[in-house]
XYZ file of C-alpha atoms in Angstrom:
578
model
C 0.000 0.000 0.000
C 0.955 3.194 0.756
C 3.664 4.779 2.143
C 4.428 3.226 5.814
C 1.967 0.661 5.096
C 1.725 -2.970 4.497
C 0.122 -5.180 1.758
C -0.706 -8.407 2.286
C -1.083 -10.859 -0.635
C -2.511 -14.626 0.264
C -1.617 -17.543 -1.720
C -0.351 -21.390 -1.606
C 2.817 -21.583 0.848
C 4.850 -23.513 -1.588
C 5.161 -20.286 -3.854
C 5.310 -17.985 -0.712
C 8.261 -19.902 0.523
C 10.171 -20.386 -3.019
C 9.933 -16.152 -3.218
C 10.491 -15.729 0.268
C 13.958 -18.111 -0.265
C 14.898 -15.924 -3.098
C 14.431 -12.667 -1.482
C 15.165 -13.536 1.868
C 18.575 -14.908 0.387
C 19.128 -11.699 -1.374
C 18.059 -9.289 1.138
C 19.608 -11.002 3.718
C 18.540 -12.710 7.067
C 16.429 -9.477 8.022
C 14.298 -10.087 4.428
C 11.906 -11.358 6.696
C 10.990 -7.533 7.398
C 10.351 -6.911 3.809
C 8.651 -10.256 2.595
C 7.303 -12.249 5.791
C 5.937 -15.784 5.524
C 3.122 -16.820 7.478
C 2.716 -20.499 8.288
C -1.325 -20.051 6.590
C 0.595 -19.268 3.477
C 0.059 -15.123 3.824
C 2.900 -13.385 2.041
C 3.533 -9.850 3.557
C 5.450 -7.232 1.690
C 6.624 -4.741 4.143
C 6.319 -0.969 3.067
C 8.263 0.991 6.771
C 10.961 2.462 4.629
C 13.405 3.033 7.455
C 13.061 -0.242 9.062
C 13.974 -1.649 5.390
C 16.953 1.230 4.924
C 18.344 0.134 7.945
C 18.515 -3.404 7.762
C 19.463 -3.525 4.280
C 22.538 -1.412 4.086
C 24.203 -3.133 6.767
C 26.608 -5.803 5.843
C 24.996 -7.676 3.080
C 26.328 -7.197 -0.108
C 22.946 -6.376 -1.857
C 22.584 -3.996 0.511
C 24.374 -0.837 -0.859
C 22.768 -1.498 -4.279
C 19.273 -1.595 -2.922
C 19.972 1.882 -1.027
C 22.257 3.576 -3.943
C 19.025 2.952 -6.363
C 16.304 3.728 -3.317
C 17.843 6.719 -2.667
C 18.314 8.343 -6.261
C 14.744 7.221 -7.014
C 13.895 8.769 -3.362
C 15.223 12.551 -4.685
C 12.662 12.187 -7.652
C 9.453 10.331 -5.692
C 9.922 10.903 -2.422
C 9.962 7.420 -1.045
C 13.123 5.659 -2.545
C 12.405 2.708 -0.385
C 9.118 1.769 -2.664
C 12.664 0.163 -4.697
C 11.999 -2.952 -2.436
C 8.319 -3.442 -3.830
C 9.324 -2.797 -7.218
C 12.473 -5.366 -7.063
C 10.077 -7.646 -5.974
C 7.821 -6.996 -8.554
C 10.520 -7.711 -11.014
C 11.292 -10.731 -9.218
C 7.588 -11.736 -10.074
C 7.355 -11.100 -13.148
C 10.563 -13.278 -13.549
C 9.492 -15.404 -12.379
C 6.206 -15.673 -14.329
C 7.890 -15.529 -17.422
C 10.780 -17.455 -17.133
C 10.545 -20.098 -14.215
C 9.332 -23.790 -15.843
C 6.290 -23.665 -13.439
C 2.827 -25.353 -13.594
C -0.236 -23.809 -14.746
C -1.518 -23.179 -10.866
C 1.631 -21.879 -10.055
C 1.401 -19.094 -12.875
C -2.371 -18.833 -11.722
C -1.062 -17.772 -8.005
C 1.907 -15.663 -9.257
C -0.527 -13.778 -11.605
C -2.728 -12.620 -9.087
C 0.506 -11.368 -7.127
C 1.229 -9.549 -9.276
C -2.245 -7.882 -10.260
C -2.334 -7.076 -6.187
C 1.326 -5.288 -5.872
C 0.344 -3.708 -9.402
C -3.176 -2.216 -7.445
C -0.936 -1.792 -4.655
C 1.164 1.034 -6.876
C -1.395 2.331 -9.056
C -3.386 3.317 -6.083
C -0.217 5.156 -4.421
C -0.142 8.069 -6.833
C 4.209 8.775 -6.192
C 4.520 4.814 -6.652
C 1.873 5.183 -9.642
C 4.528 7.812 -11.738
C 7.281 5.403 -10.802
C 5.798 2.701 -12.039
C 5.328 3.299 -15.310
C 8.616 4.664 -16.519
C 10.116 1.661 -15.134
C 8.016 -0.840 -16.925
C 7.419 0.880 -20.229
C 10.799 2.949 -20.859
C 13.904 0.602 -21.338
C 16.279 3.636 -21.229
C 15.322 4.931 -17.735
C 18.159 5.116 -15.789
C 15.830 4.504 -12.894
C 14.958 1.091 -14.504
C 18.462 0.372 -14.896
C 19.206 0.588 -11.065
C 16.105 -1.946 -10.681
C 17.870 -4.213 -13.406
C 21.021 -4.689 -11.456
C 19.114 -5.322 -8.360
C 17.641 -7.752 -10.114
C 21.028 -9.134 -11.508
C 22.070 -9.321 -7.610
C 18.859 -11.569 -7.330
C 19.478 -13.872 -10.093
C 23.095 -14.500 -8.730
C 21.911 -14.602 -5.018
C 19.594 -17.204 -6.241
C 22.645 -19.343 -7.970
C 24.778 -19.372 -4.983
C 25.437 -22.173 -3.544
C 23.275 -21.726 -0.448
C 20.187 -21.300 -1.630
C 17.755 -24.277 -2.001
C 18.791 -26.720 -4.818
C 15.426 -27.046 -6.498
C 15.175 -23.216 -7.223
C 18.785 -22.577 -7.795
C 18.299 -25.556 -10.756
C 15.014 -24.155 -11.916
C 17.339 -20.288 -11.908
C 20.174 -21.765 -13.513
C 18.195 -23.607 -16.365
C 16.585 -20.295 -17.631
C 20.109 -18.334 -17.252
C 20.440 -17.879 -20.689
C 17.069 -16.972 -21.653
C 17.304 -14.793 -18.976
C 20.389 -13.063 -20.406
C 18.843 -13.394 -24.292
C 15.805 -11.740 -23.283
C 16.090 -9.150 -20.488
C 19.501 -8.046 -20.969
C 21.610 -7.218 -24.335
C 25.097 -5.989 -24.780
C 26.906 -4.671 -21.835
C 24.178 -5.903 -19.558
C 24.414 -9.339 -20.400
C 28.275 -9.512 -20.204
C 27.989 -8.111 -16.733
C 25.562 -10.509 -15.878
C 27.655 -13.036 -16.895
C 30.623 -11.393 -14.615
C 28.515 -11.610 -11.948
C 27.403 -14.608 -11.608
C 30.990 -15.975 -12.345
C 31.842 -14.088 -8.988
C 28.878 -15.185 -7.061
C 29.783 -19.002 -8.133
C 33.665 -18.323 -7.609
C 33.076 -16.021 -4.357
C 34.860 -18.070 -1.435
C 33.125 -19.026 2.049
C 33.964 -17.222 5.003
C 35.574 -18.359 7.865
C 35.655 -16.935 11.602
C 37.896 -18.361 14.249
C 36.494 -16.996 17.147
C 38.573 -16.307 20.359
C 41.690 -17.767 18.658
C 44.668 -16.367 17.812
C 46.267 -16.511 13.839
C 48.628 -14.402 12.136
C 50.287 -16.077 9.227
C 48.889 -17.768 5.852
C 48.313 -20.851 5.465
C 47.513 -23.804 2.915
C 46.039 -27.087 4.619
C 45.061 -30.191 1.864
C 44.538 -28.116 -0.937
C 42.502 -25.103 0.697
C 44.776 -21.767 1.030
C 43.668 -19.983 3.373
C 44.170 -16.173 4.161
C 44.055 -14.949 7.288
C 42.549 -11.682 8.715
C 42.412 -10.638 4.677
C 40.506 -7.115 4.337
C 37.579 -9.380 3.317
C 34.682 -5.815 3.002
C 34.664 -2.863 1.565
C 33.261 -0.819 4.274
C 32.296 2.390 2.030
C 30.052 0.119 -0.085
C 29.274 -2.483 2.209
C 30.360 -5.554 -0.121
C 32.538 -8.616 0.156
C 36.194 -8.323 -1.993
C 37.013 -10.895 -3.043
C 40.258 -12.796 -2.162
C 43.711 -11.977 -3.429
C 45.923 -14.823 -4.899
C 44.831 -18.334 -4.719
C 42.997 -18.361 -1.664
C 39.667 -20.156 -1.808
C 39.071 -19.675 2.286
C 39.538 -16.714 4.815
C 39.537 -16.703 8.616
C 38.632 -14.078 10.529
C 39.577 -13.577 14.298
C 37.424 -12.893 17.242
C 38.421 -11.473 20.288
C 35.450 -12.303 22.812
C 36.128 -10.833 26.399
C 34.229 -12.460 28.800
C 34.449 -10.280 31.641
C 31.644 -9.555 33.890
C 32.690 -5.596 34.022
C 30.456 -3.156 32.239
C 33.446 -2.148 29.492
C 30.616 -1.503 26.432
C 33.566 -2.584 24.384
C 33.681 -6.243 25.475
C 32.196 -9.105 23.471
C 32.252 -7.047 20.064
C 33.242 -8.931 17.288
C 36.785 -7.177 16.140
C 35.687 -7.783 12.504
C 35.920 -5.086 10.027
C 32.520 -5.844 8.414
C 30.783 -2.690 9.477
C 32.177 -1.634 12.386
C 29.875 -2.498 14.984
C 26.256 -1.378 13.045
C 25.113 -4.736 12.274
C 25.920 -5.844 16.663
C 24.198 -2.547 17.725
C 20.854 -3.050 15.332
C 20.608 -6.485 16.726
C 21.251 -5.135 20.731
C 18.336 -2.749 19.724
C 16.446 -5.349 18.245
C 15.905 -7.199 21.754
C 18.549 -9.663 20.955
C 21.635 -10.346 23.589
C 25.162 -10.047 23.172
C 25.553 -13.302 22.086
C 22.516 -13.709 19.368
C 23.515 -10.074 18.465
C 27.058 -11.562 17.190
C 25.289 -14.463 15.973
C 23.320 -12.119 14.002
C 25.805 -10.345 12.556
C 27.893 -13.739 11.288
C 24.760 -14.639 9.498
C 24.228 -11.104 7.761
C 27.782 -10.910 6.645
C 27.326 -14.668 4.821
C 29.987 -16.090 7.118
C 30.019 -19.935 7.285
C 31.837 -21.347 9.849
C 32.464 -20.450 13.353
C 35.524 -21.971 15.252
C 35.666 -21.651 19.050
C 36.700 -22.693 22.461
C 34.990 -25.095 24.753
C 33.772 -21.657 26.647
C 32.233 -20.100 23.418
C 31.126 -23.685 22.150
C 29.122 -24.570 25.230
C 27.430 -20.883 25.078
C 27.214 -21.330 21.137
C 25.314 -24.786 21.423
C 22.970 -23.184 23.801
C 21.892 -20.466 21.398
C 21.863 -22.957 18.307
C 19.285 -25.236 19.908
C 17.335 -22.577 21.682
C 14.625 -22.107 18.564
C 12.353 -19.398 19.783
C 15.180 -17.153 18.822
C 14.357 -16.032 15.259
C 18.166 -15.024 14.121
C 18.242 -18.981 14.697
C 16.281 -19.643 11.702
C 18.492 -17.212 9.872
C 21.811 -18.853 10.940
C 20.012 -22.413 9.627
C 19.238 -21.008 6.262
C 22.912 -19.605 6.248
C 24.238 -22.882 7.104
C 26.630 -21.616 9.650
C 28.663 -24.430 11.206
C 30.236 -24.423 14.484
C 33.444 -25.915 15.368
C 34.370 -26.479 19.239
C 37.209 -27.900 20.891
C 38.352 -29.512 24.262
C 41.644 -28.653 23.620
C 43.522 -25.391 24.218
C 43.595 -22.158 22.451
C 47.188 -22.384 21.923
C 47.338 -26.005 20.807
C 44.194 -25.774 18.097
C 45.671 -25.806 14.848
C 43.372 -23.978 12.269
C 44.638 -25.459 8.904
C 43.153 -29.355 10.438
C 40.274 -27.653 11.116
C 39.050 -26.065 8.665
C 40.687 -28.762 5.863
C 38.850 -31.347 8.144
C 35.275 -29.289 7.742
C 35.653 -28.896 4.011
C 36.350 -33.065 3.707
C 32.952 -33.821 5.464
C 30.776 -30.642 4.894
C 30.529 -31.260 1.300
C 28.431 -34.661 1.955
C 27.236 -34.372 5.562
C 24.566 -31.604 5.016
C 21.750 -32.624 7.343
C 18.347 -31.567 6.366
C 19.256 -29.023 3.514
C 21.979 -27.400 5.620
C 20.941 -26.968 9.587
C 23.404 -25.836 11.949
C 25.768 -28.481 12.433
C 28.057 -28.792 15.789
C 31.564 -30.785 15.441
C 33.275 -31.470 18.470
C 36.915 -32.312 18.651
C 38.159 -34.080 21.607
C 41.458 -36.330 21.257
C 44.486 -35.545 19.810
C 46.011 -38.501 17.475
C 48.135 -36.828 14.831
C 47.825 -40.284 12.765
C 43.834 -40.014 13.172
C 44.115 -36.032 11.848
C 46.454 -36.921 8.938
C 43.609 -39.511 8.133
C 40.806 -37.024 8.426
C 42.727 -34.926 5.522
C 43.707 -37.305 3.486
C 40.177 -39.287 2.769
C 38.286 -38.037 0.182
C 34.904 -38.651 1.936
C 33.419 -38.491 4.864
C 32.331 -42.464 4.836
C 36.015 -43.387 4.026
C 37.188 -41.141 6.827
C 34.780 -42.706 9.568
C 36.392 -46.333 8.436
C 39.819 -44.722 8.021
C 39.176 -43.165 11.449
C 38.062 -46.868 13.125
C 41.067 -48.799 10.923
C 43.660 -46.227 12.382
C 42.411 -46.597 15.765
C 43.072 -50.160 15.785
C 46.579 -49.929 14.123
C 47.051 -47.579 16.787
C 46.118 -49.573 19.677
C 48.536 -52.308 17.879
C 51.606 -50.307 18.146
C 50.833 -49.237 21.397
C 50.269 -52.657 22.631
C 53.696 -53.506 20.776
C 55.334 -50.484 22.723
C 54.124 -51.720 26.018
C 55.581 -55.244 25.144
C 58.274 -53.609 24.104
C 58.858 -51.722 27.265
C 58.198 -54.798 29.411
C 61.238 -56.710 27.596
C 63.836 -53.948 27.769
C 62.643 -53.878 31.546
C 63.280 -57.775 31.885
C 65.865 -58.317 28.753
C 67.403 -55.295 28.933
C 66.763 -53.993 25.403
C 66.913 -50.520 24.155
C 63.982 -47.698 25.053
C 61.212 -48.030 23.283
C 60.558 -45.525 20.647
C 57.426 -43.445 20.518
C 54.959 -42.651 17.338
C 56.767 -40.152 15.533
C 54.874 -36.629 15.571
C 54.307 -35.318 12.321
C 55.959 -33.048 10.632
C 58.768 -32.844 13.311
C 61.964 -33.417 13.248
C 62.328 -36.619 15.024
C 60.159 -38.222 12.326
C 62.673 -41.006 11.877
C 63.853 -41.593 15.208
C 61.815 -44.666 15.280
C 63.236 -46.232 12.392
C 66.926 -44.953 13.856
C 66.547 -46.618 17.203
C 64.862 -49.609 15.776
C 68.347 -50.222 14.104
C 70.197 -50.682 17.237
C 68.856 -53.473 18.389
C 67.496 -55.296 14.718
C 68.075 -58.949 15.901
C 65.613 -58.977 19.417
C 62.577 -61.051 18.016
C 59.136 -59.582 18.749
C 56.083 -61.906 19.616
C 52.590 -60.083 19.628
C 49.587 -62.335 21.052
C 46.870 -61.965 18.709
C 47.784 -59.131 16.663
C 48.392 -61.200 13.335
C 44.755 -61.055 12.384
C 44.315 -57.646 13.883
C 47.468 -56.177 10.966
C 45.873 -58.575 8.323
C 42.551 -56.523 9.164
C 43.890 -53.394 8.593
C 45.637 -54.249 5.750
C 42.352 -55.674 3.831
C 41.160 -52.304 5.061
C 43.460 -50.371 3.577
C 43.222 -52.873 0.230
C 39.736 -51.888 0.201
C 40.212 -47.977 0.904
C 42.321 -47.899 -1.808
C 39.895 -50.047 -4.155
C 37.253 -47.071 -3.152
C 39.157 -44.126 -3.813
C 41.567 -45.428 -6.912
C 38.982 -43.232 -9.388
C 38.660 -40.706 -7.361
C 42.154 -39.635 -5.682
C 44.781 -41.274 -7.431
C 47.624 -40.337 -5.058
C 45.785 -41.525 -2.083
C 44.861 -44.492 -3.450
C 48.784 -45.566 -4.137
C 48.942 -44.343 0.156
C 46.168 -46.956 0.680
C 47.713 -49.443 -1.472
C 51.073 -48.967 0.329
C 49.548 -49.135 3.811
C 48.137 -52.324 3.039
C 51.115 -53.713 1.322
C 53.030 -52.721 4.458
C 50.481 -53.876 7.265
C 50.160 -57.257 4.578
C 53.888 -57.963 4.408
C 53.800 -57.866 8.750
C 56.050 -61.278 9.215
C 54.545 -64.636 9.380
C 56.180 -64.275 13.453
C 53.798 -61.782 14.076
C 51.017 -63.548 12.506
C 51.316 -66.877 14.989
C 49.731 -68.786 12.019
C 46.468 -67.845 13.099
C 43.700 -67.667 10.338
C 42.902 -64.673 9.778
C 38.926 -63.813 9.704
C 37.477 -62.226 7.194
C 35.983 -58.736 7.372
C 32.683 -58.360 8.362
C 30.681 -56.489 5.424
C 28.896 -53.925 6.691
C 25.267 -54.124 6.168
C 23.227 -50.790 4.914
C 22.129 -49.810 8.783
C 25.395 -49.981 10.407
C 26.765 -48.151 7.457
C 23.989 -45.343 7.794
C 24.739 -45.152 11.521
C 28.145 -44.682 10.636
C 27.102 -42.026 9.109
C 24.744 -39.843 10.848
C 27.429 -40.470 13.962
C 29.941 -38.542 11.635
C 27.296 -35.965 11.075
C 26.645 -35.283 14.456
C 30.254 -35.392 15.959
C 33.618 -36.110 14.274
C 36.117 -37.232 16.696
C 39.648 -36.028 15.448
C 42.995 -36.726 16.432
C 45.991 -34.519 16.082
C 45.687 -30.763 16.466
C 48.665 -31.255 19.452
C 51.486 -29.845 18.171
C 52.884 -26.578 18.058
C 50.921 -23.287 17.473
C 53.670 -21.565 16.156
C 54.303 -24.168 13.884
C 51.916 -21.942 10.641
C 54.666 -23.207 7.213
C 52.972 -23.219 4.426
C 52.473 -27.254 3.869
C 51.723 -28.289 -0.019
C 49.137 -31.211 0.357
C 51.745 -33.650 -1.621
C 54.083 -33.148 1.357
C 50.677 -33.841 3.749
C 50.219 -37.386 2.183
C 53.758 -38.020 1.312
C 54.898 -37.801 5.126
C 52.073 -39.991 6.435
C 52.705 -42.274 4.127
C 56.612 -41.787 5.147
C 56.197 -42.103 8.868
C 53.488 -45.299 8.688
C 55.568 -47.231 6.434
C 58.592 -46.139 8.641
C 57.071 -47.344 11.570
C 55.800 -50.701 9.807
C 59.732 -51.406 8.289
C 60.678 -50.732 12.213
C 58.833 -52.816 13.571
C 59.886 -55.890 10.681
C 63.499 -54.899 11.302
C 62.891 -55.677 14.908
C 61.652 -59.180 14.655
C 64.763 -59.991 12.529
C 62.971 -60.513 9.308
C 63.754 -58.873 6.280
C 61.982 -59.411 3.195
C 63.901 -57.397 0.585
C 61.316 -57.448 -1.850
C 58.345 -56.507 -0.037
C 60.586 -53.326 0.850
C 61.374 -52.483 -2.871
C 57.679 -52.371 -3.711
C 57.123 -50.605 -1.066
C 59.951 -47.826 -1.779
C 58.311 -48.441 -5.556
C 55.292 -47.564 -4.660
């Protein structure tokens, strides 16, 4: 209606939620003050033009646009903020035209459309800017419209939004561009969506501490980059090769009354976005929350403190920013370990493995917890191409694990009672004493080794490995020959070790413990290794990643053949081979 009011249009809920995705995406997680979806199916178009100026300028990208264009039509009309109903509008008649949708669907959109049109035919200063805009294709004012509209389009292609509508959007791109859009316009369009498609996710590390760059399995990452343009409110993008970016928080959680504490120190928009929310009724925390979700980020990484406050907020879902975060499919990442000892690049390497298959329910707010601290178990996590192979490579390592250890306590008991050397210790990766074990297994190569029941346990893990490698030999060559080589080394374990037991055959795992597997690495994905040292930021190539686990496991299997006394020369030069 008119100006300050509202008009209500009622119609099936399927199409009011399909717009309300599109322009709730593109308006960001406030677009629920300027199209509002009732659970009856009532679509509400909000008219308050400075509740929509205010939430629209801050942080999202879209945001400047919408204003620029509301405010030069607002010098002309008087109420620039009438821009919203007429995107909209455009975003209808898209939609009518373009969208593959059934004859009730164009039914329902029609009479939309006939209602906003009364709606602006009946305001007399919406009325004269209605018609310029429609009828005259050189009015600049239509122009400002059109590149809203562009925003839309490649809102609606991100990656985020709902996969039936961003196939439906992405189907009619190029009759979209063919019909709407000529010349210049189309080849922006085109630039656009190339960025939206290419535009990197956003990462926040809050409450921990990072200062270099990084590269972790193939993901650069740049830290505390100058990721917005605070003059026009808009995500840069990334310089170099980065695909990722990690922002810092520092979260005080003092009790004193500083109004300075528990401010996000990002340079989104200064502090606009967490002061709207405050005012908005929202606390500190959902305020930050909030703000995340406006500026797109995707992934929060915290403490145990901030976790156990964040998992309170997440699952508390009278909160309506919640509903926001869920649509923005923020993850958060706690720890039980230490600031100082959480290393980002296993992190966030280990989030990218298993977020691209472990999407529960179209993309809810997911919680992974980290609690142990296994480098071998880490080094697994980055090397498996998929989350199912890294819950078996997870279980498989835990067993070889529990192996060695059980060797190195045998190991320790005969040096107690036979007076052999110390007994080495897993090597840590990437340190320098890498080799020690292989170094101090030489001194003593002829003591003979007898392990009670481990024969079938290796012979396990090396059909496991056989079988990893089988899974993943299309897929990730390179990590396939790792598999191949772990089970050729756990395989070639002496026929000592083995106490000519016969080995039993793996279990196959039938389609319910294999989708428990699963939704247990949904819900929490134990990792080991993010122990070493925090300083310890080089820049790691992912080769070197795979090349010294595979380095350090075989080293440790040779070790361990060297100490029983058996040496099989050419199991060792297909293993160098391979």
């Amino acid at each position: 209606g008119g100006k300050g009011g509202i008009g209500v249009v009622r119609h099936a809920a399927s199409v009011c939620r399909t717009l309300a995705l599109i322009l709730e995406g593109s308006f960001g997680p406030y677009g629920r003050d300027k199209v509002i979806v009732g659970g009856t199916g009532t679509l509400t178009i909000s008219n308050h033009g400075s509740t929509i100026l205010d939430h629209i300028t801050v942080l999202h990208p879209i945001g400047r646009l919408i204003t620029n264009a509301a405010q030069k039509m607002e010098t002309v009309y008087g109420d620039g903020t009438k821009t919203v109903v007429l995107v909209l509008h455009e975003t209808l008649q898209y939609l009518y035209r373009h969208l593959a949708m059934t004859r009730v669907d164009r039914v329902r959109v029609a009479k939309i459309l006939t209602t906003i049109q009364a709606s602006l035919v009946q305001n007399p200063s919406v009325g004269e800017l209605f018609g310029p805009l429609v009828k005259s294709s050189d009015c600049g004012d239509r122009k400002a419209v059109v590149a809203v509209m562009q925003q839309l389009v490649a809102t609606a292609l991100a990656p985020s939004v709902h996969p039936t509508i961003s196939n439906k959007l992405k189907s009619v791109t190029t009759t979209l561009l063919d019909q709407m859009w000529r010349g210049e316009g189309r080849a922006g369009l085109q630039e656009q969506l190339r960025i939206v498609q290419e535009a990197p996710p956003v990462v926040v590390a809050w409450g921990l501490g990072v200062s270099q760059s990084m590269a972790c399995d193939g993901l650069l990452v740049d830290v505390e980059p100058q990721l917005f343009d605070n003059e026009n409110n808009r995500l840069l993008p990334l310089e170099g090769d980065a695909k990722c970016a990690v922002l810092t928080f520092d979260v005080d959680d003092d009790d004193d009354d500083d109004p300075n504490d528990d401010v996000p120190a990002l340079e989104v928009s200064s502090a606009a976005a967490y002061k709207g929310a405050i005012q908005h009724g929202y606390d500190k925390d959902h305020a930050i929350l909030s703000a995340l979700a406006r500026a797109g980020i995707s992934l929060v990484v915290s403490d145990q403190a901030v976790g156990r406050r964040l998992k309170r907020l997440l699952f508390t879902s009278r909160i309506a920013v919640l509903d926001n975060l869920r649509s923005k499919s923020i993850t958060v990442l706690t720890t039980h370990l230490p600031q100082q000892s959480l290393h980002i690049p296993f992190v966030l390497a280990s989030w990218f493995r298993c977020s691209r298959v472990s999407r529960v329910n179209g993309g809810a707010c997911r919680i992974i917890q980290f609690e142990t601290d296994d480098e071998y178990v880490c080094s697994a996590m980055l090397c498996a191409p998929s989350p199912s192979i890294a819950n078996q490579l997870l279980t498989h390592f835990h067993r070889g694990i529990r192996c060695l250890n059980s060797w190195a306590g045998n190991m320790r008991m005969k040096r107690r009672h036979g007076g052999l050397s110390p007994s080495p210790s897993l090597p840590s990766l990437f340190s320098s004493s890498s080799s020690s074990l292989g170094k101090e297994a030489k001194q003593d190569p002829s003591s003979p080794m007898h392990l009670p029941g481990s024969g079938a346990a290796e012979m396990r893990l090396a059909r496991a490995f056989q079988k990893l490698a089988d899974d993943c030999s299309r897929t990730d060559r390179m990590m396939s020959l790792v598999y191949l080589a772990l089970s050729k080394g756990f395989g070639s374990i002496p026929v000592s070790l083995q106490q000519n037991r016969a080995c039993p055959p793996l279990r196959p795992s039938d389609e319910a413990s294999r989708r428990k597997r699963l939704l247990r690495i949904r819900r929490q994905i134990l990792l080991k290794g993010i122990t070493f040292n925090h300083s310890d930021t080089r820049v790691i190539h992912p080769v070197e990643v795979k090349l010294a686990i595979l380095a350090q496991v075989v080293g440790c299997l040779k070790a361990i053949m060297r100490i029983d006394g058996v040496h099989r020369s050419r199991s060792d030069k297909a293993q160098q081979e391979k």
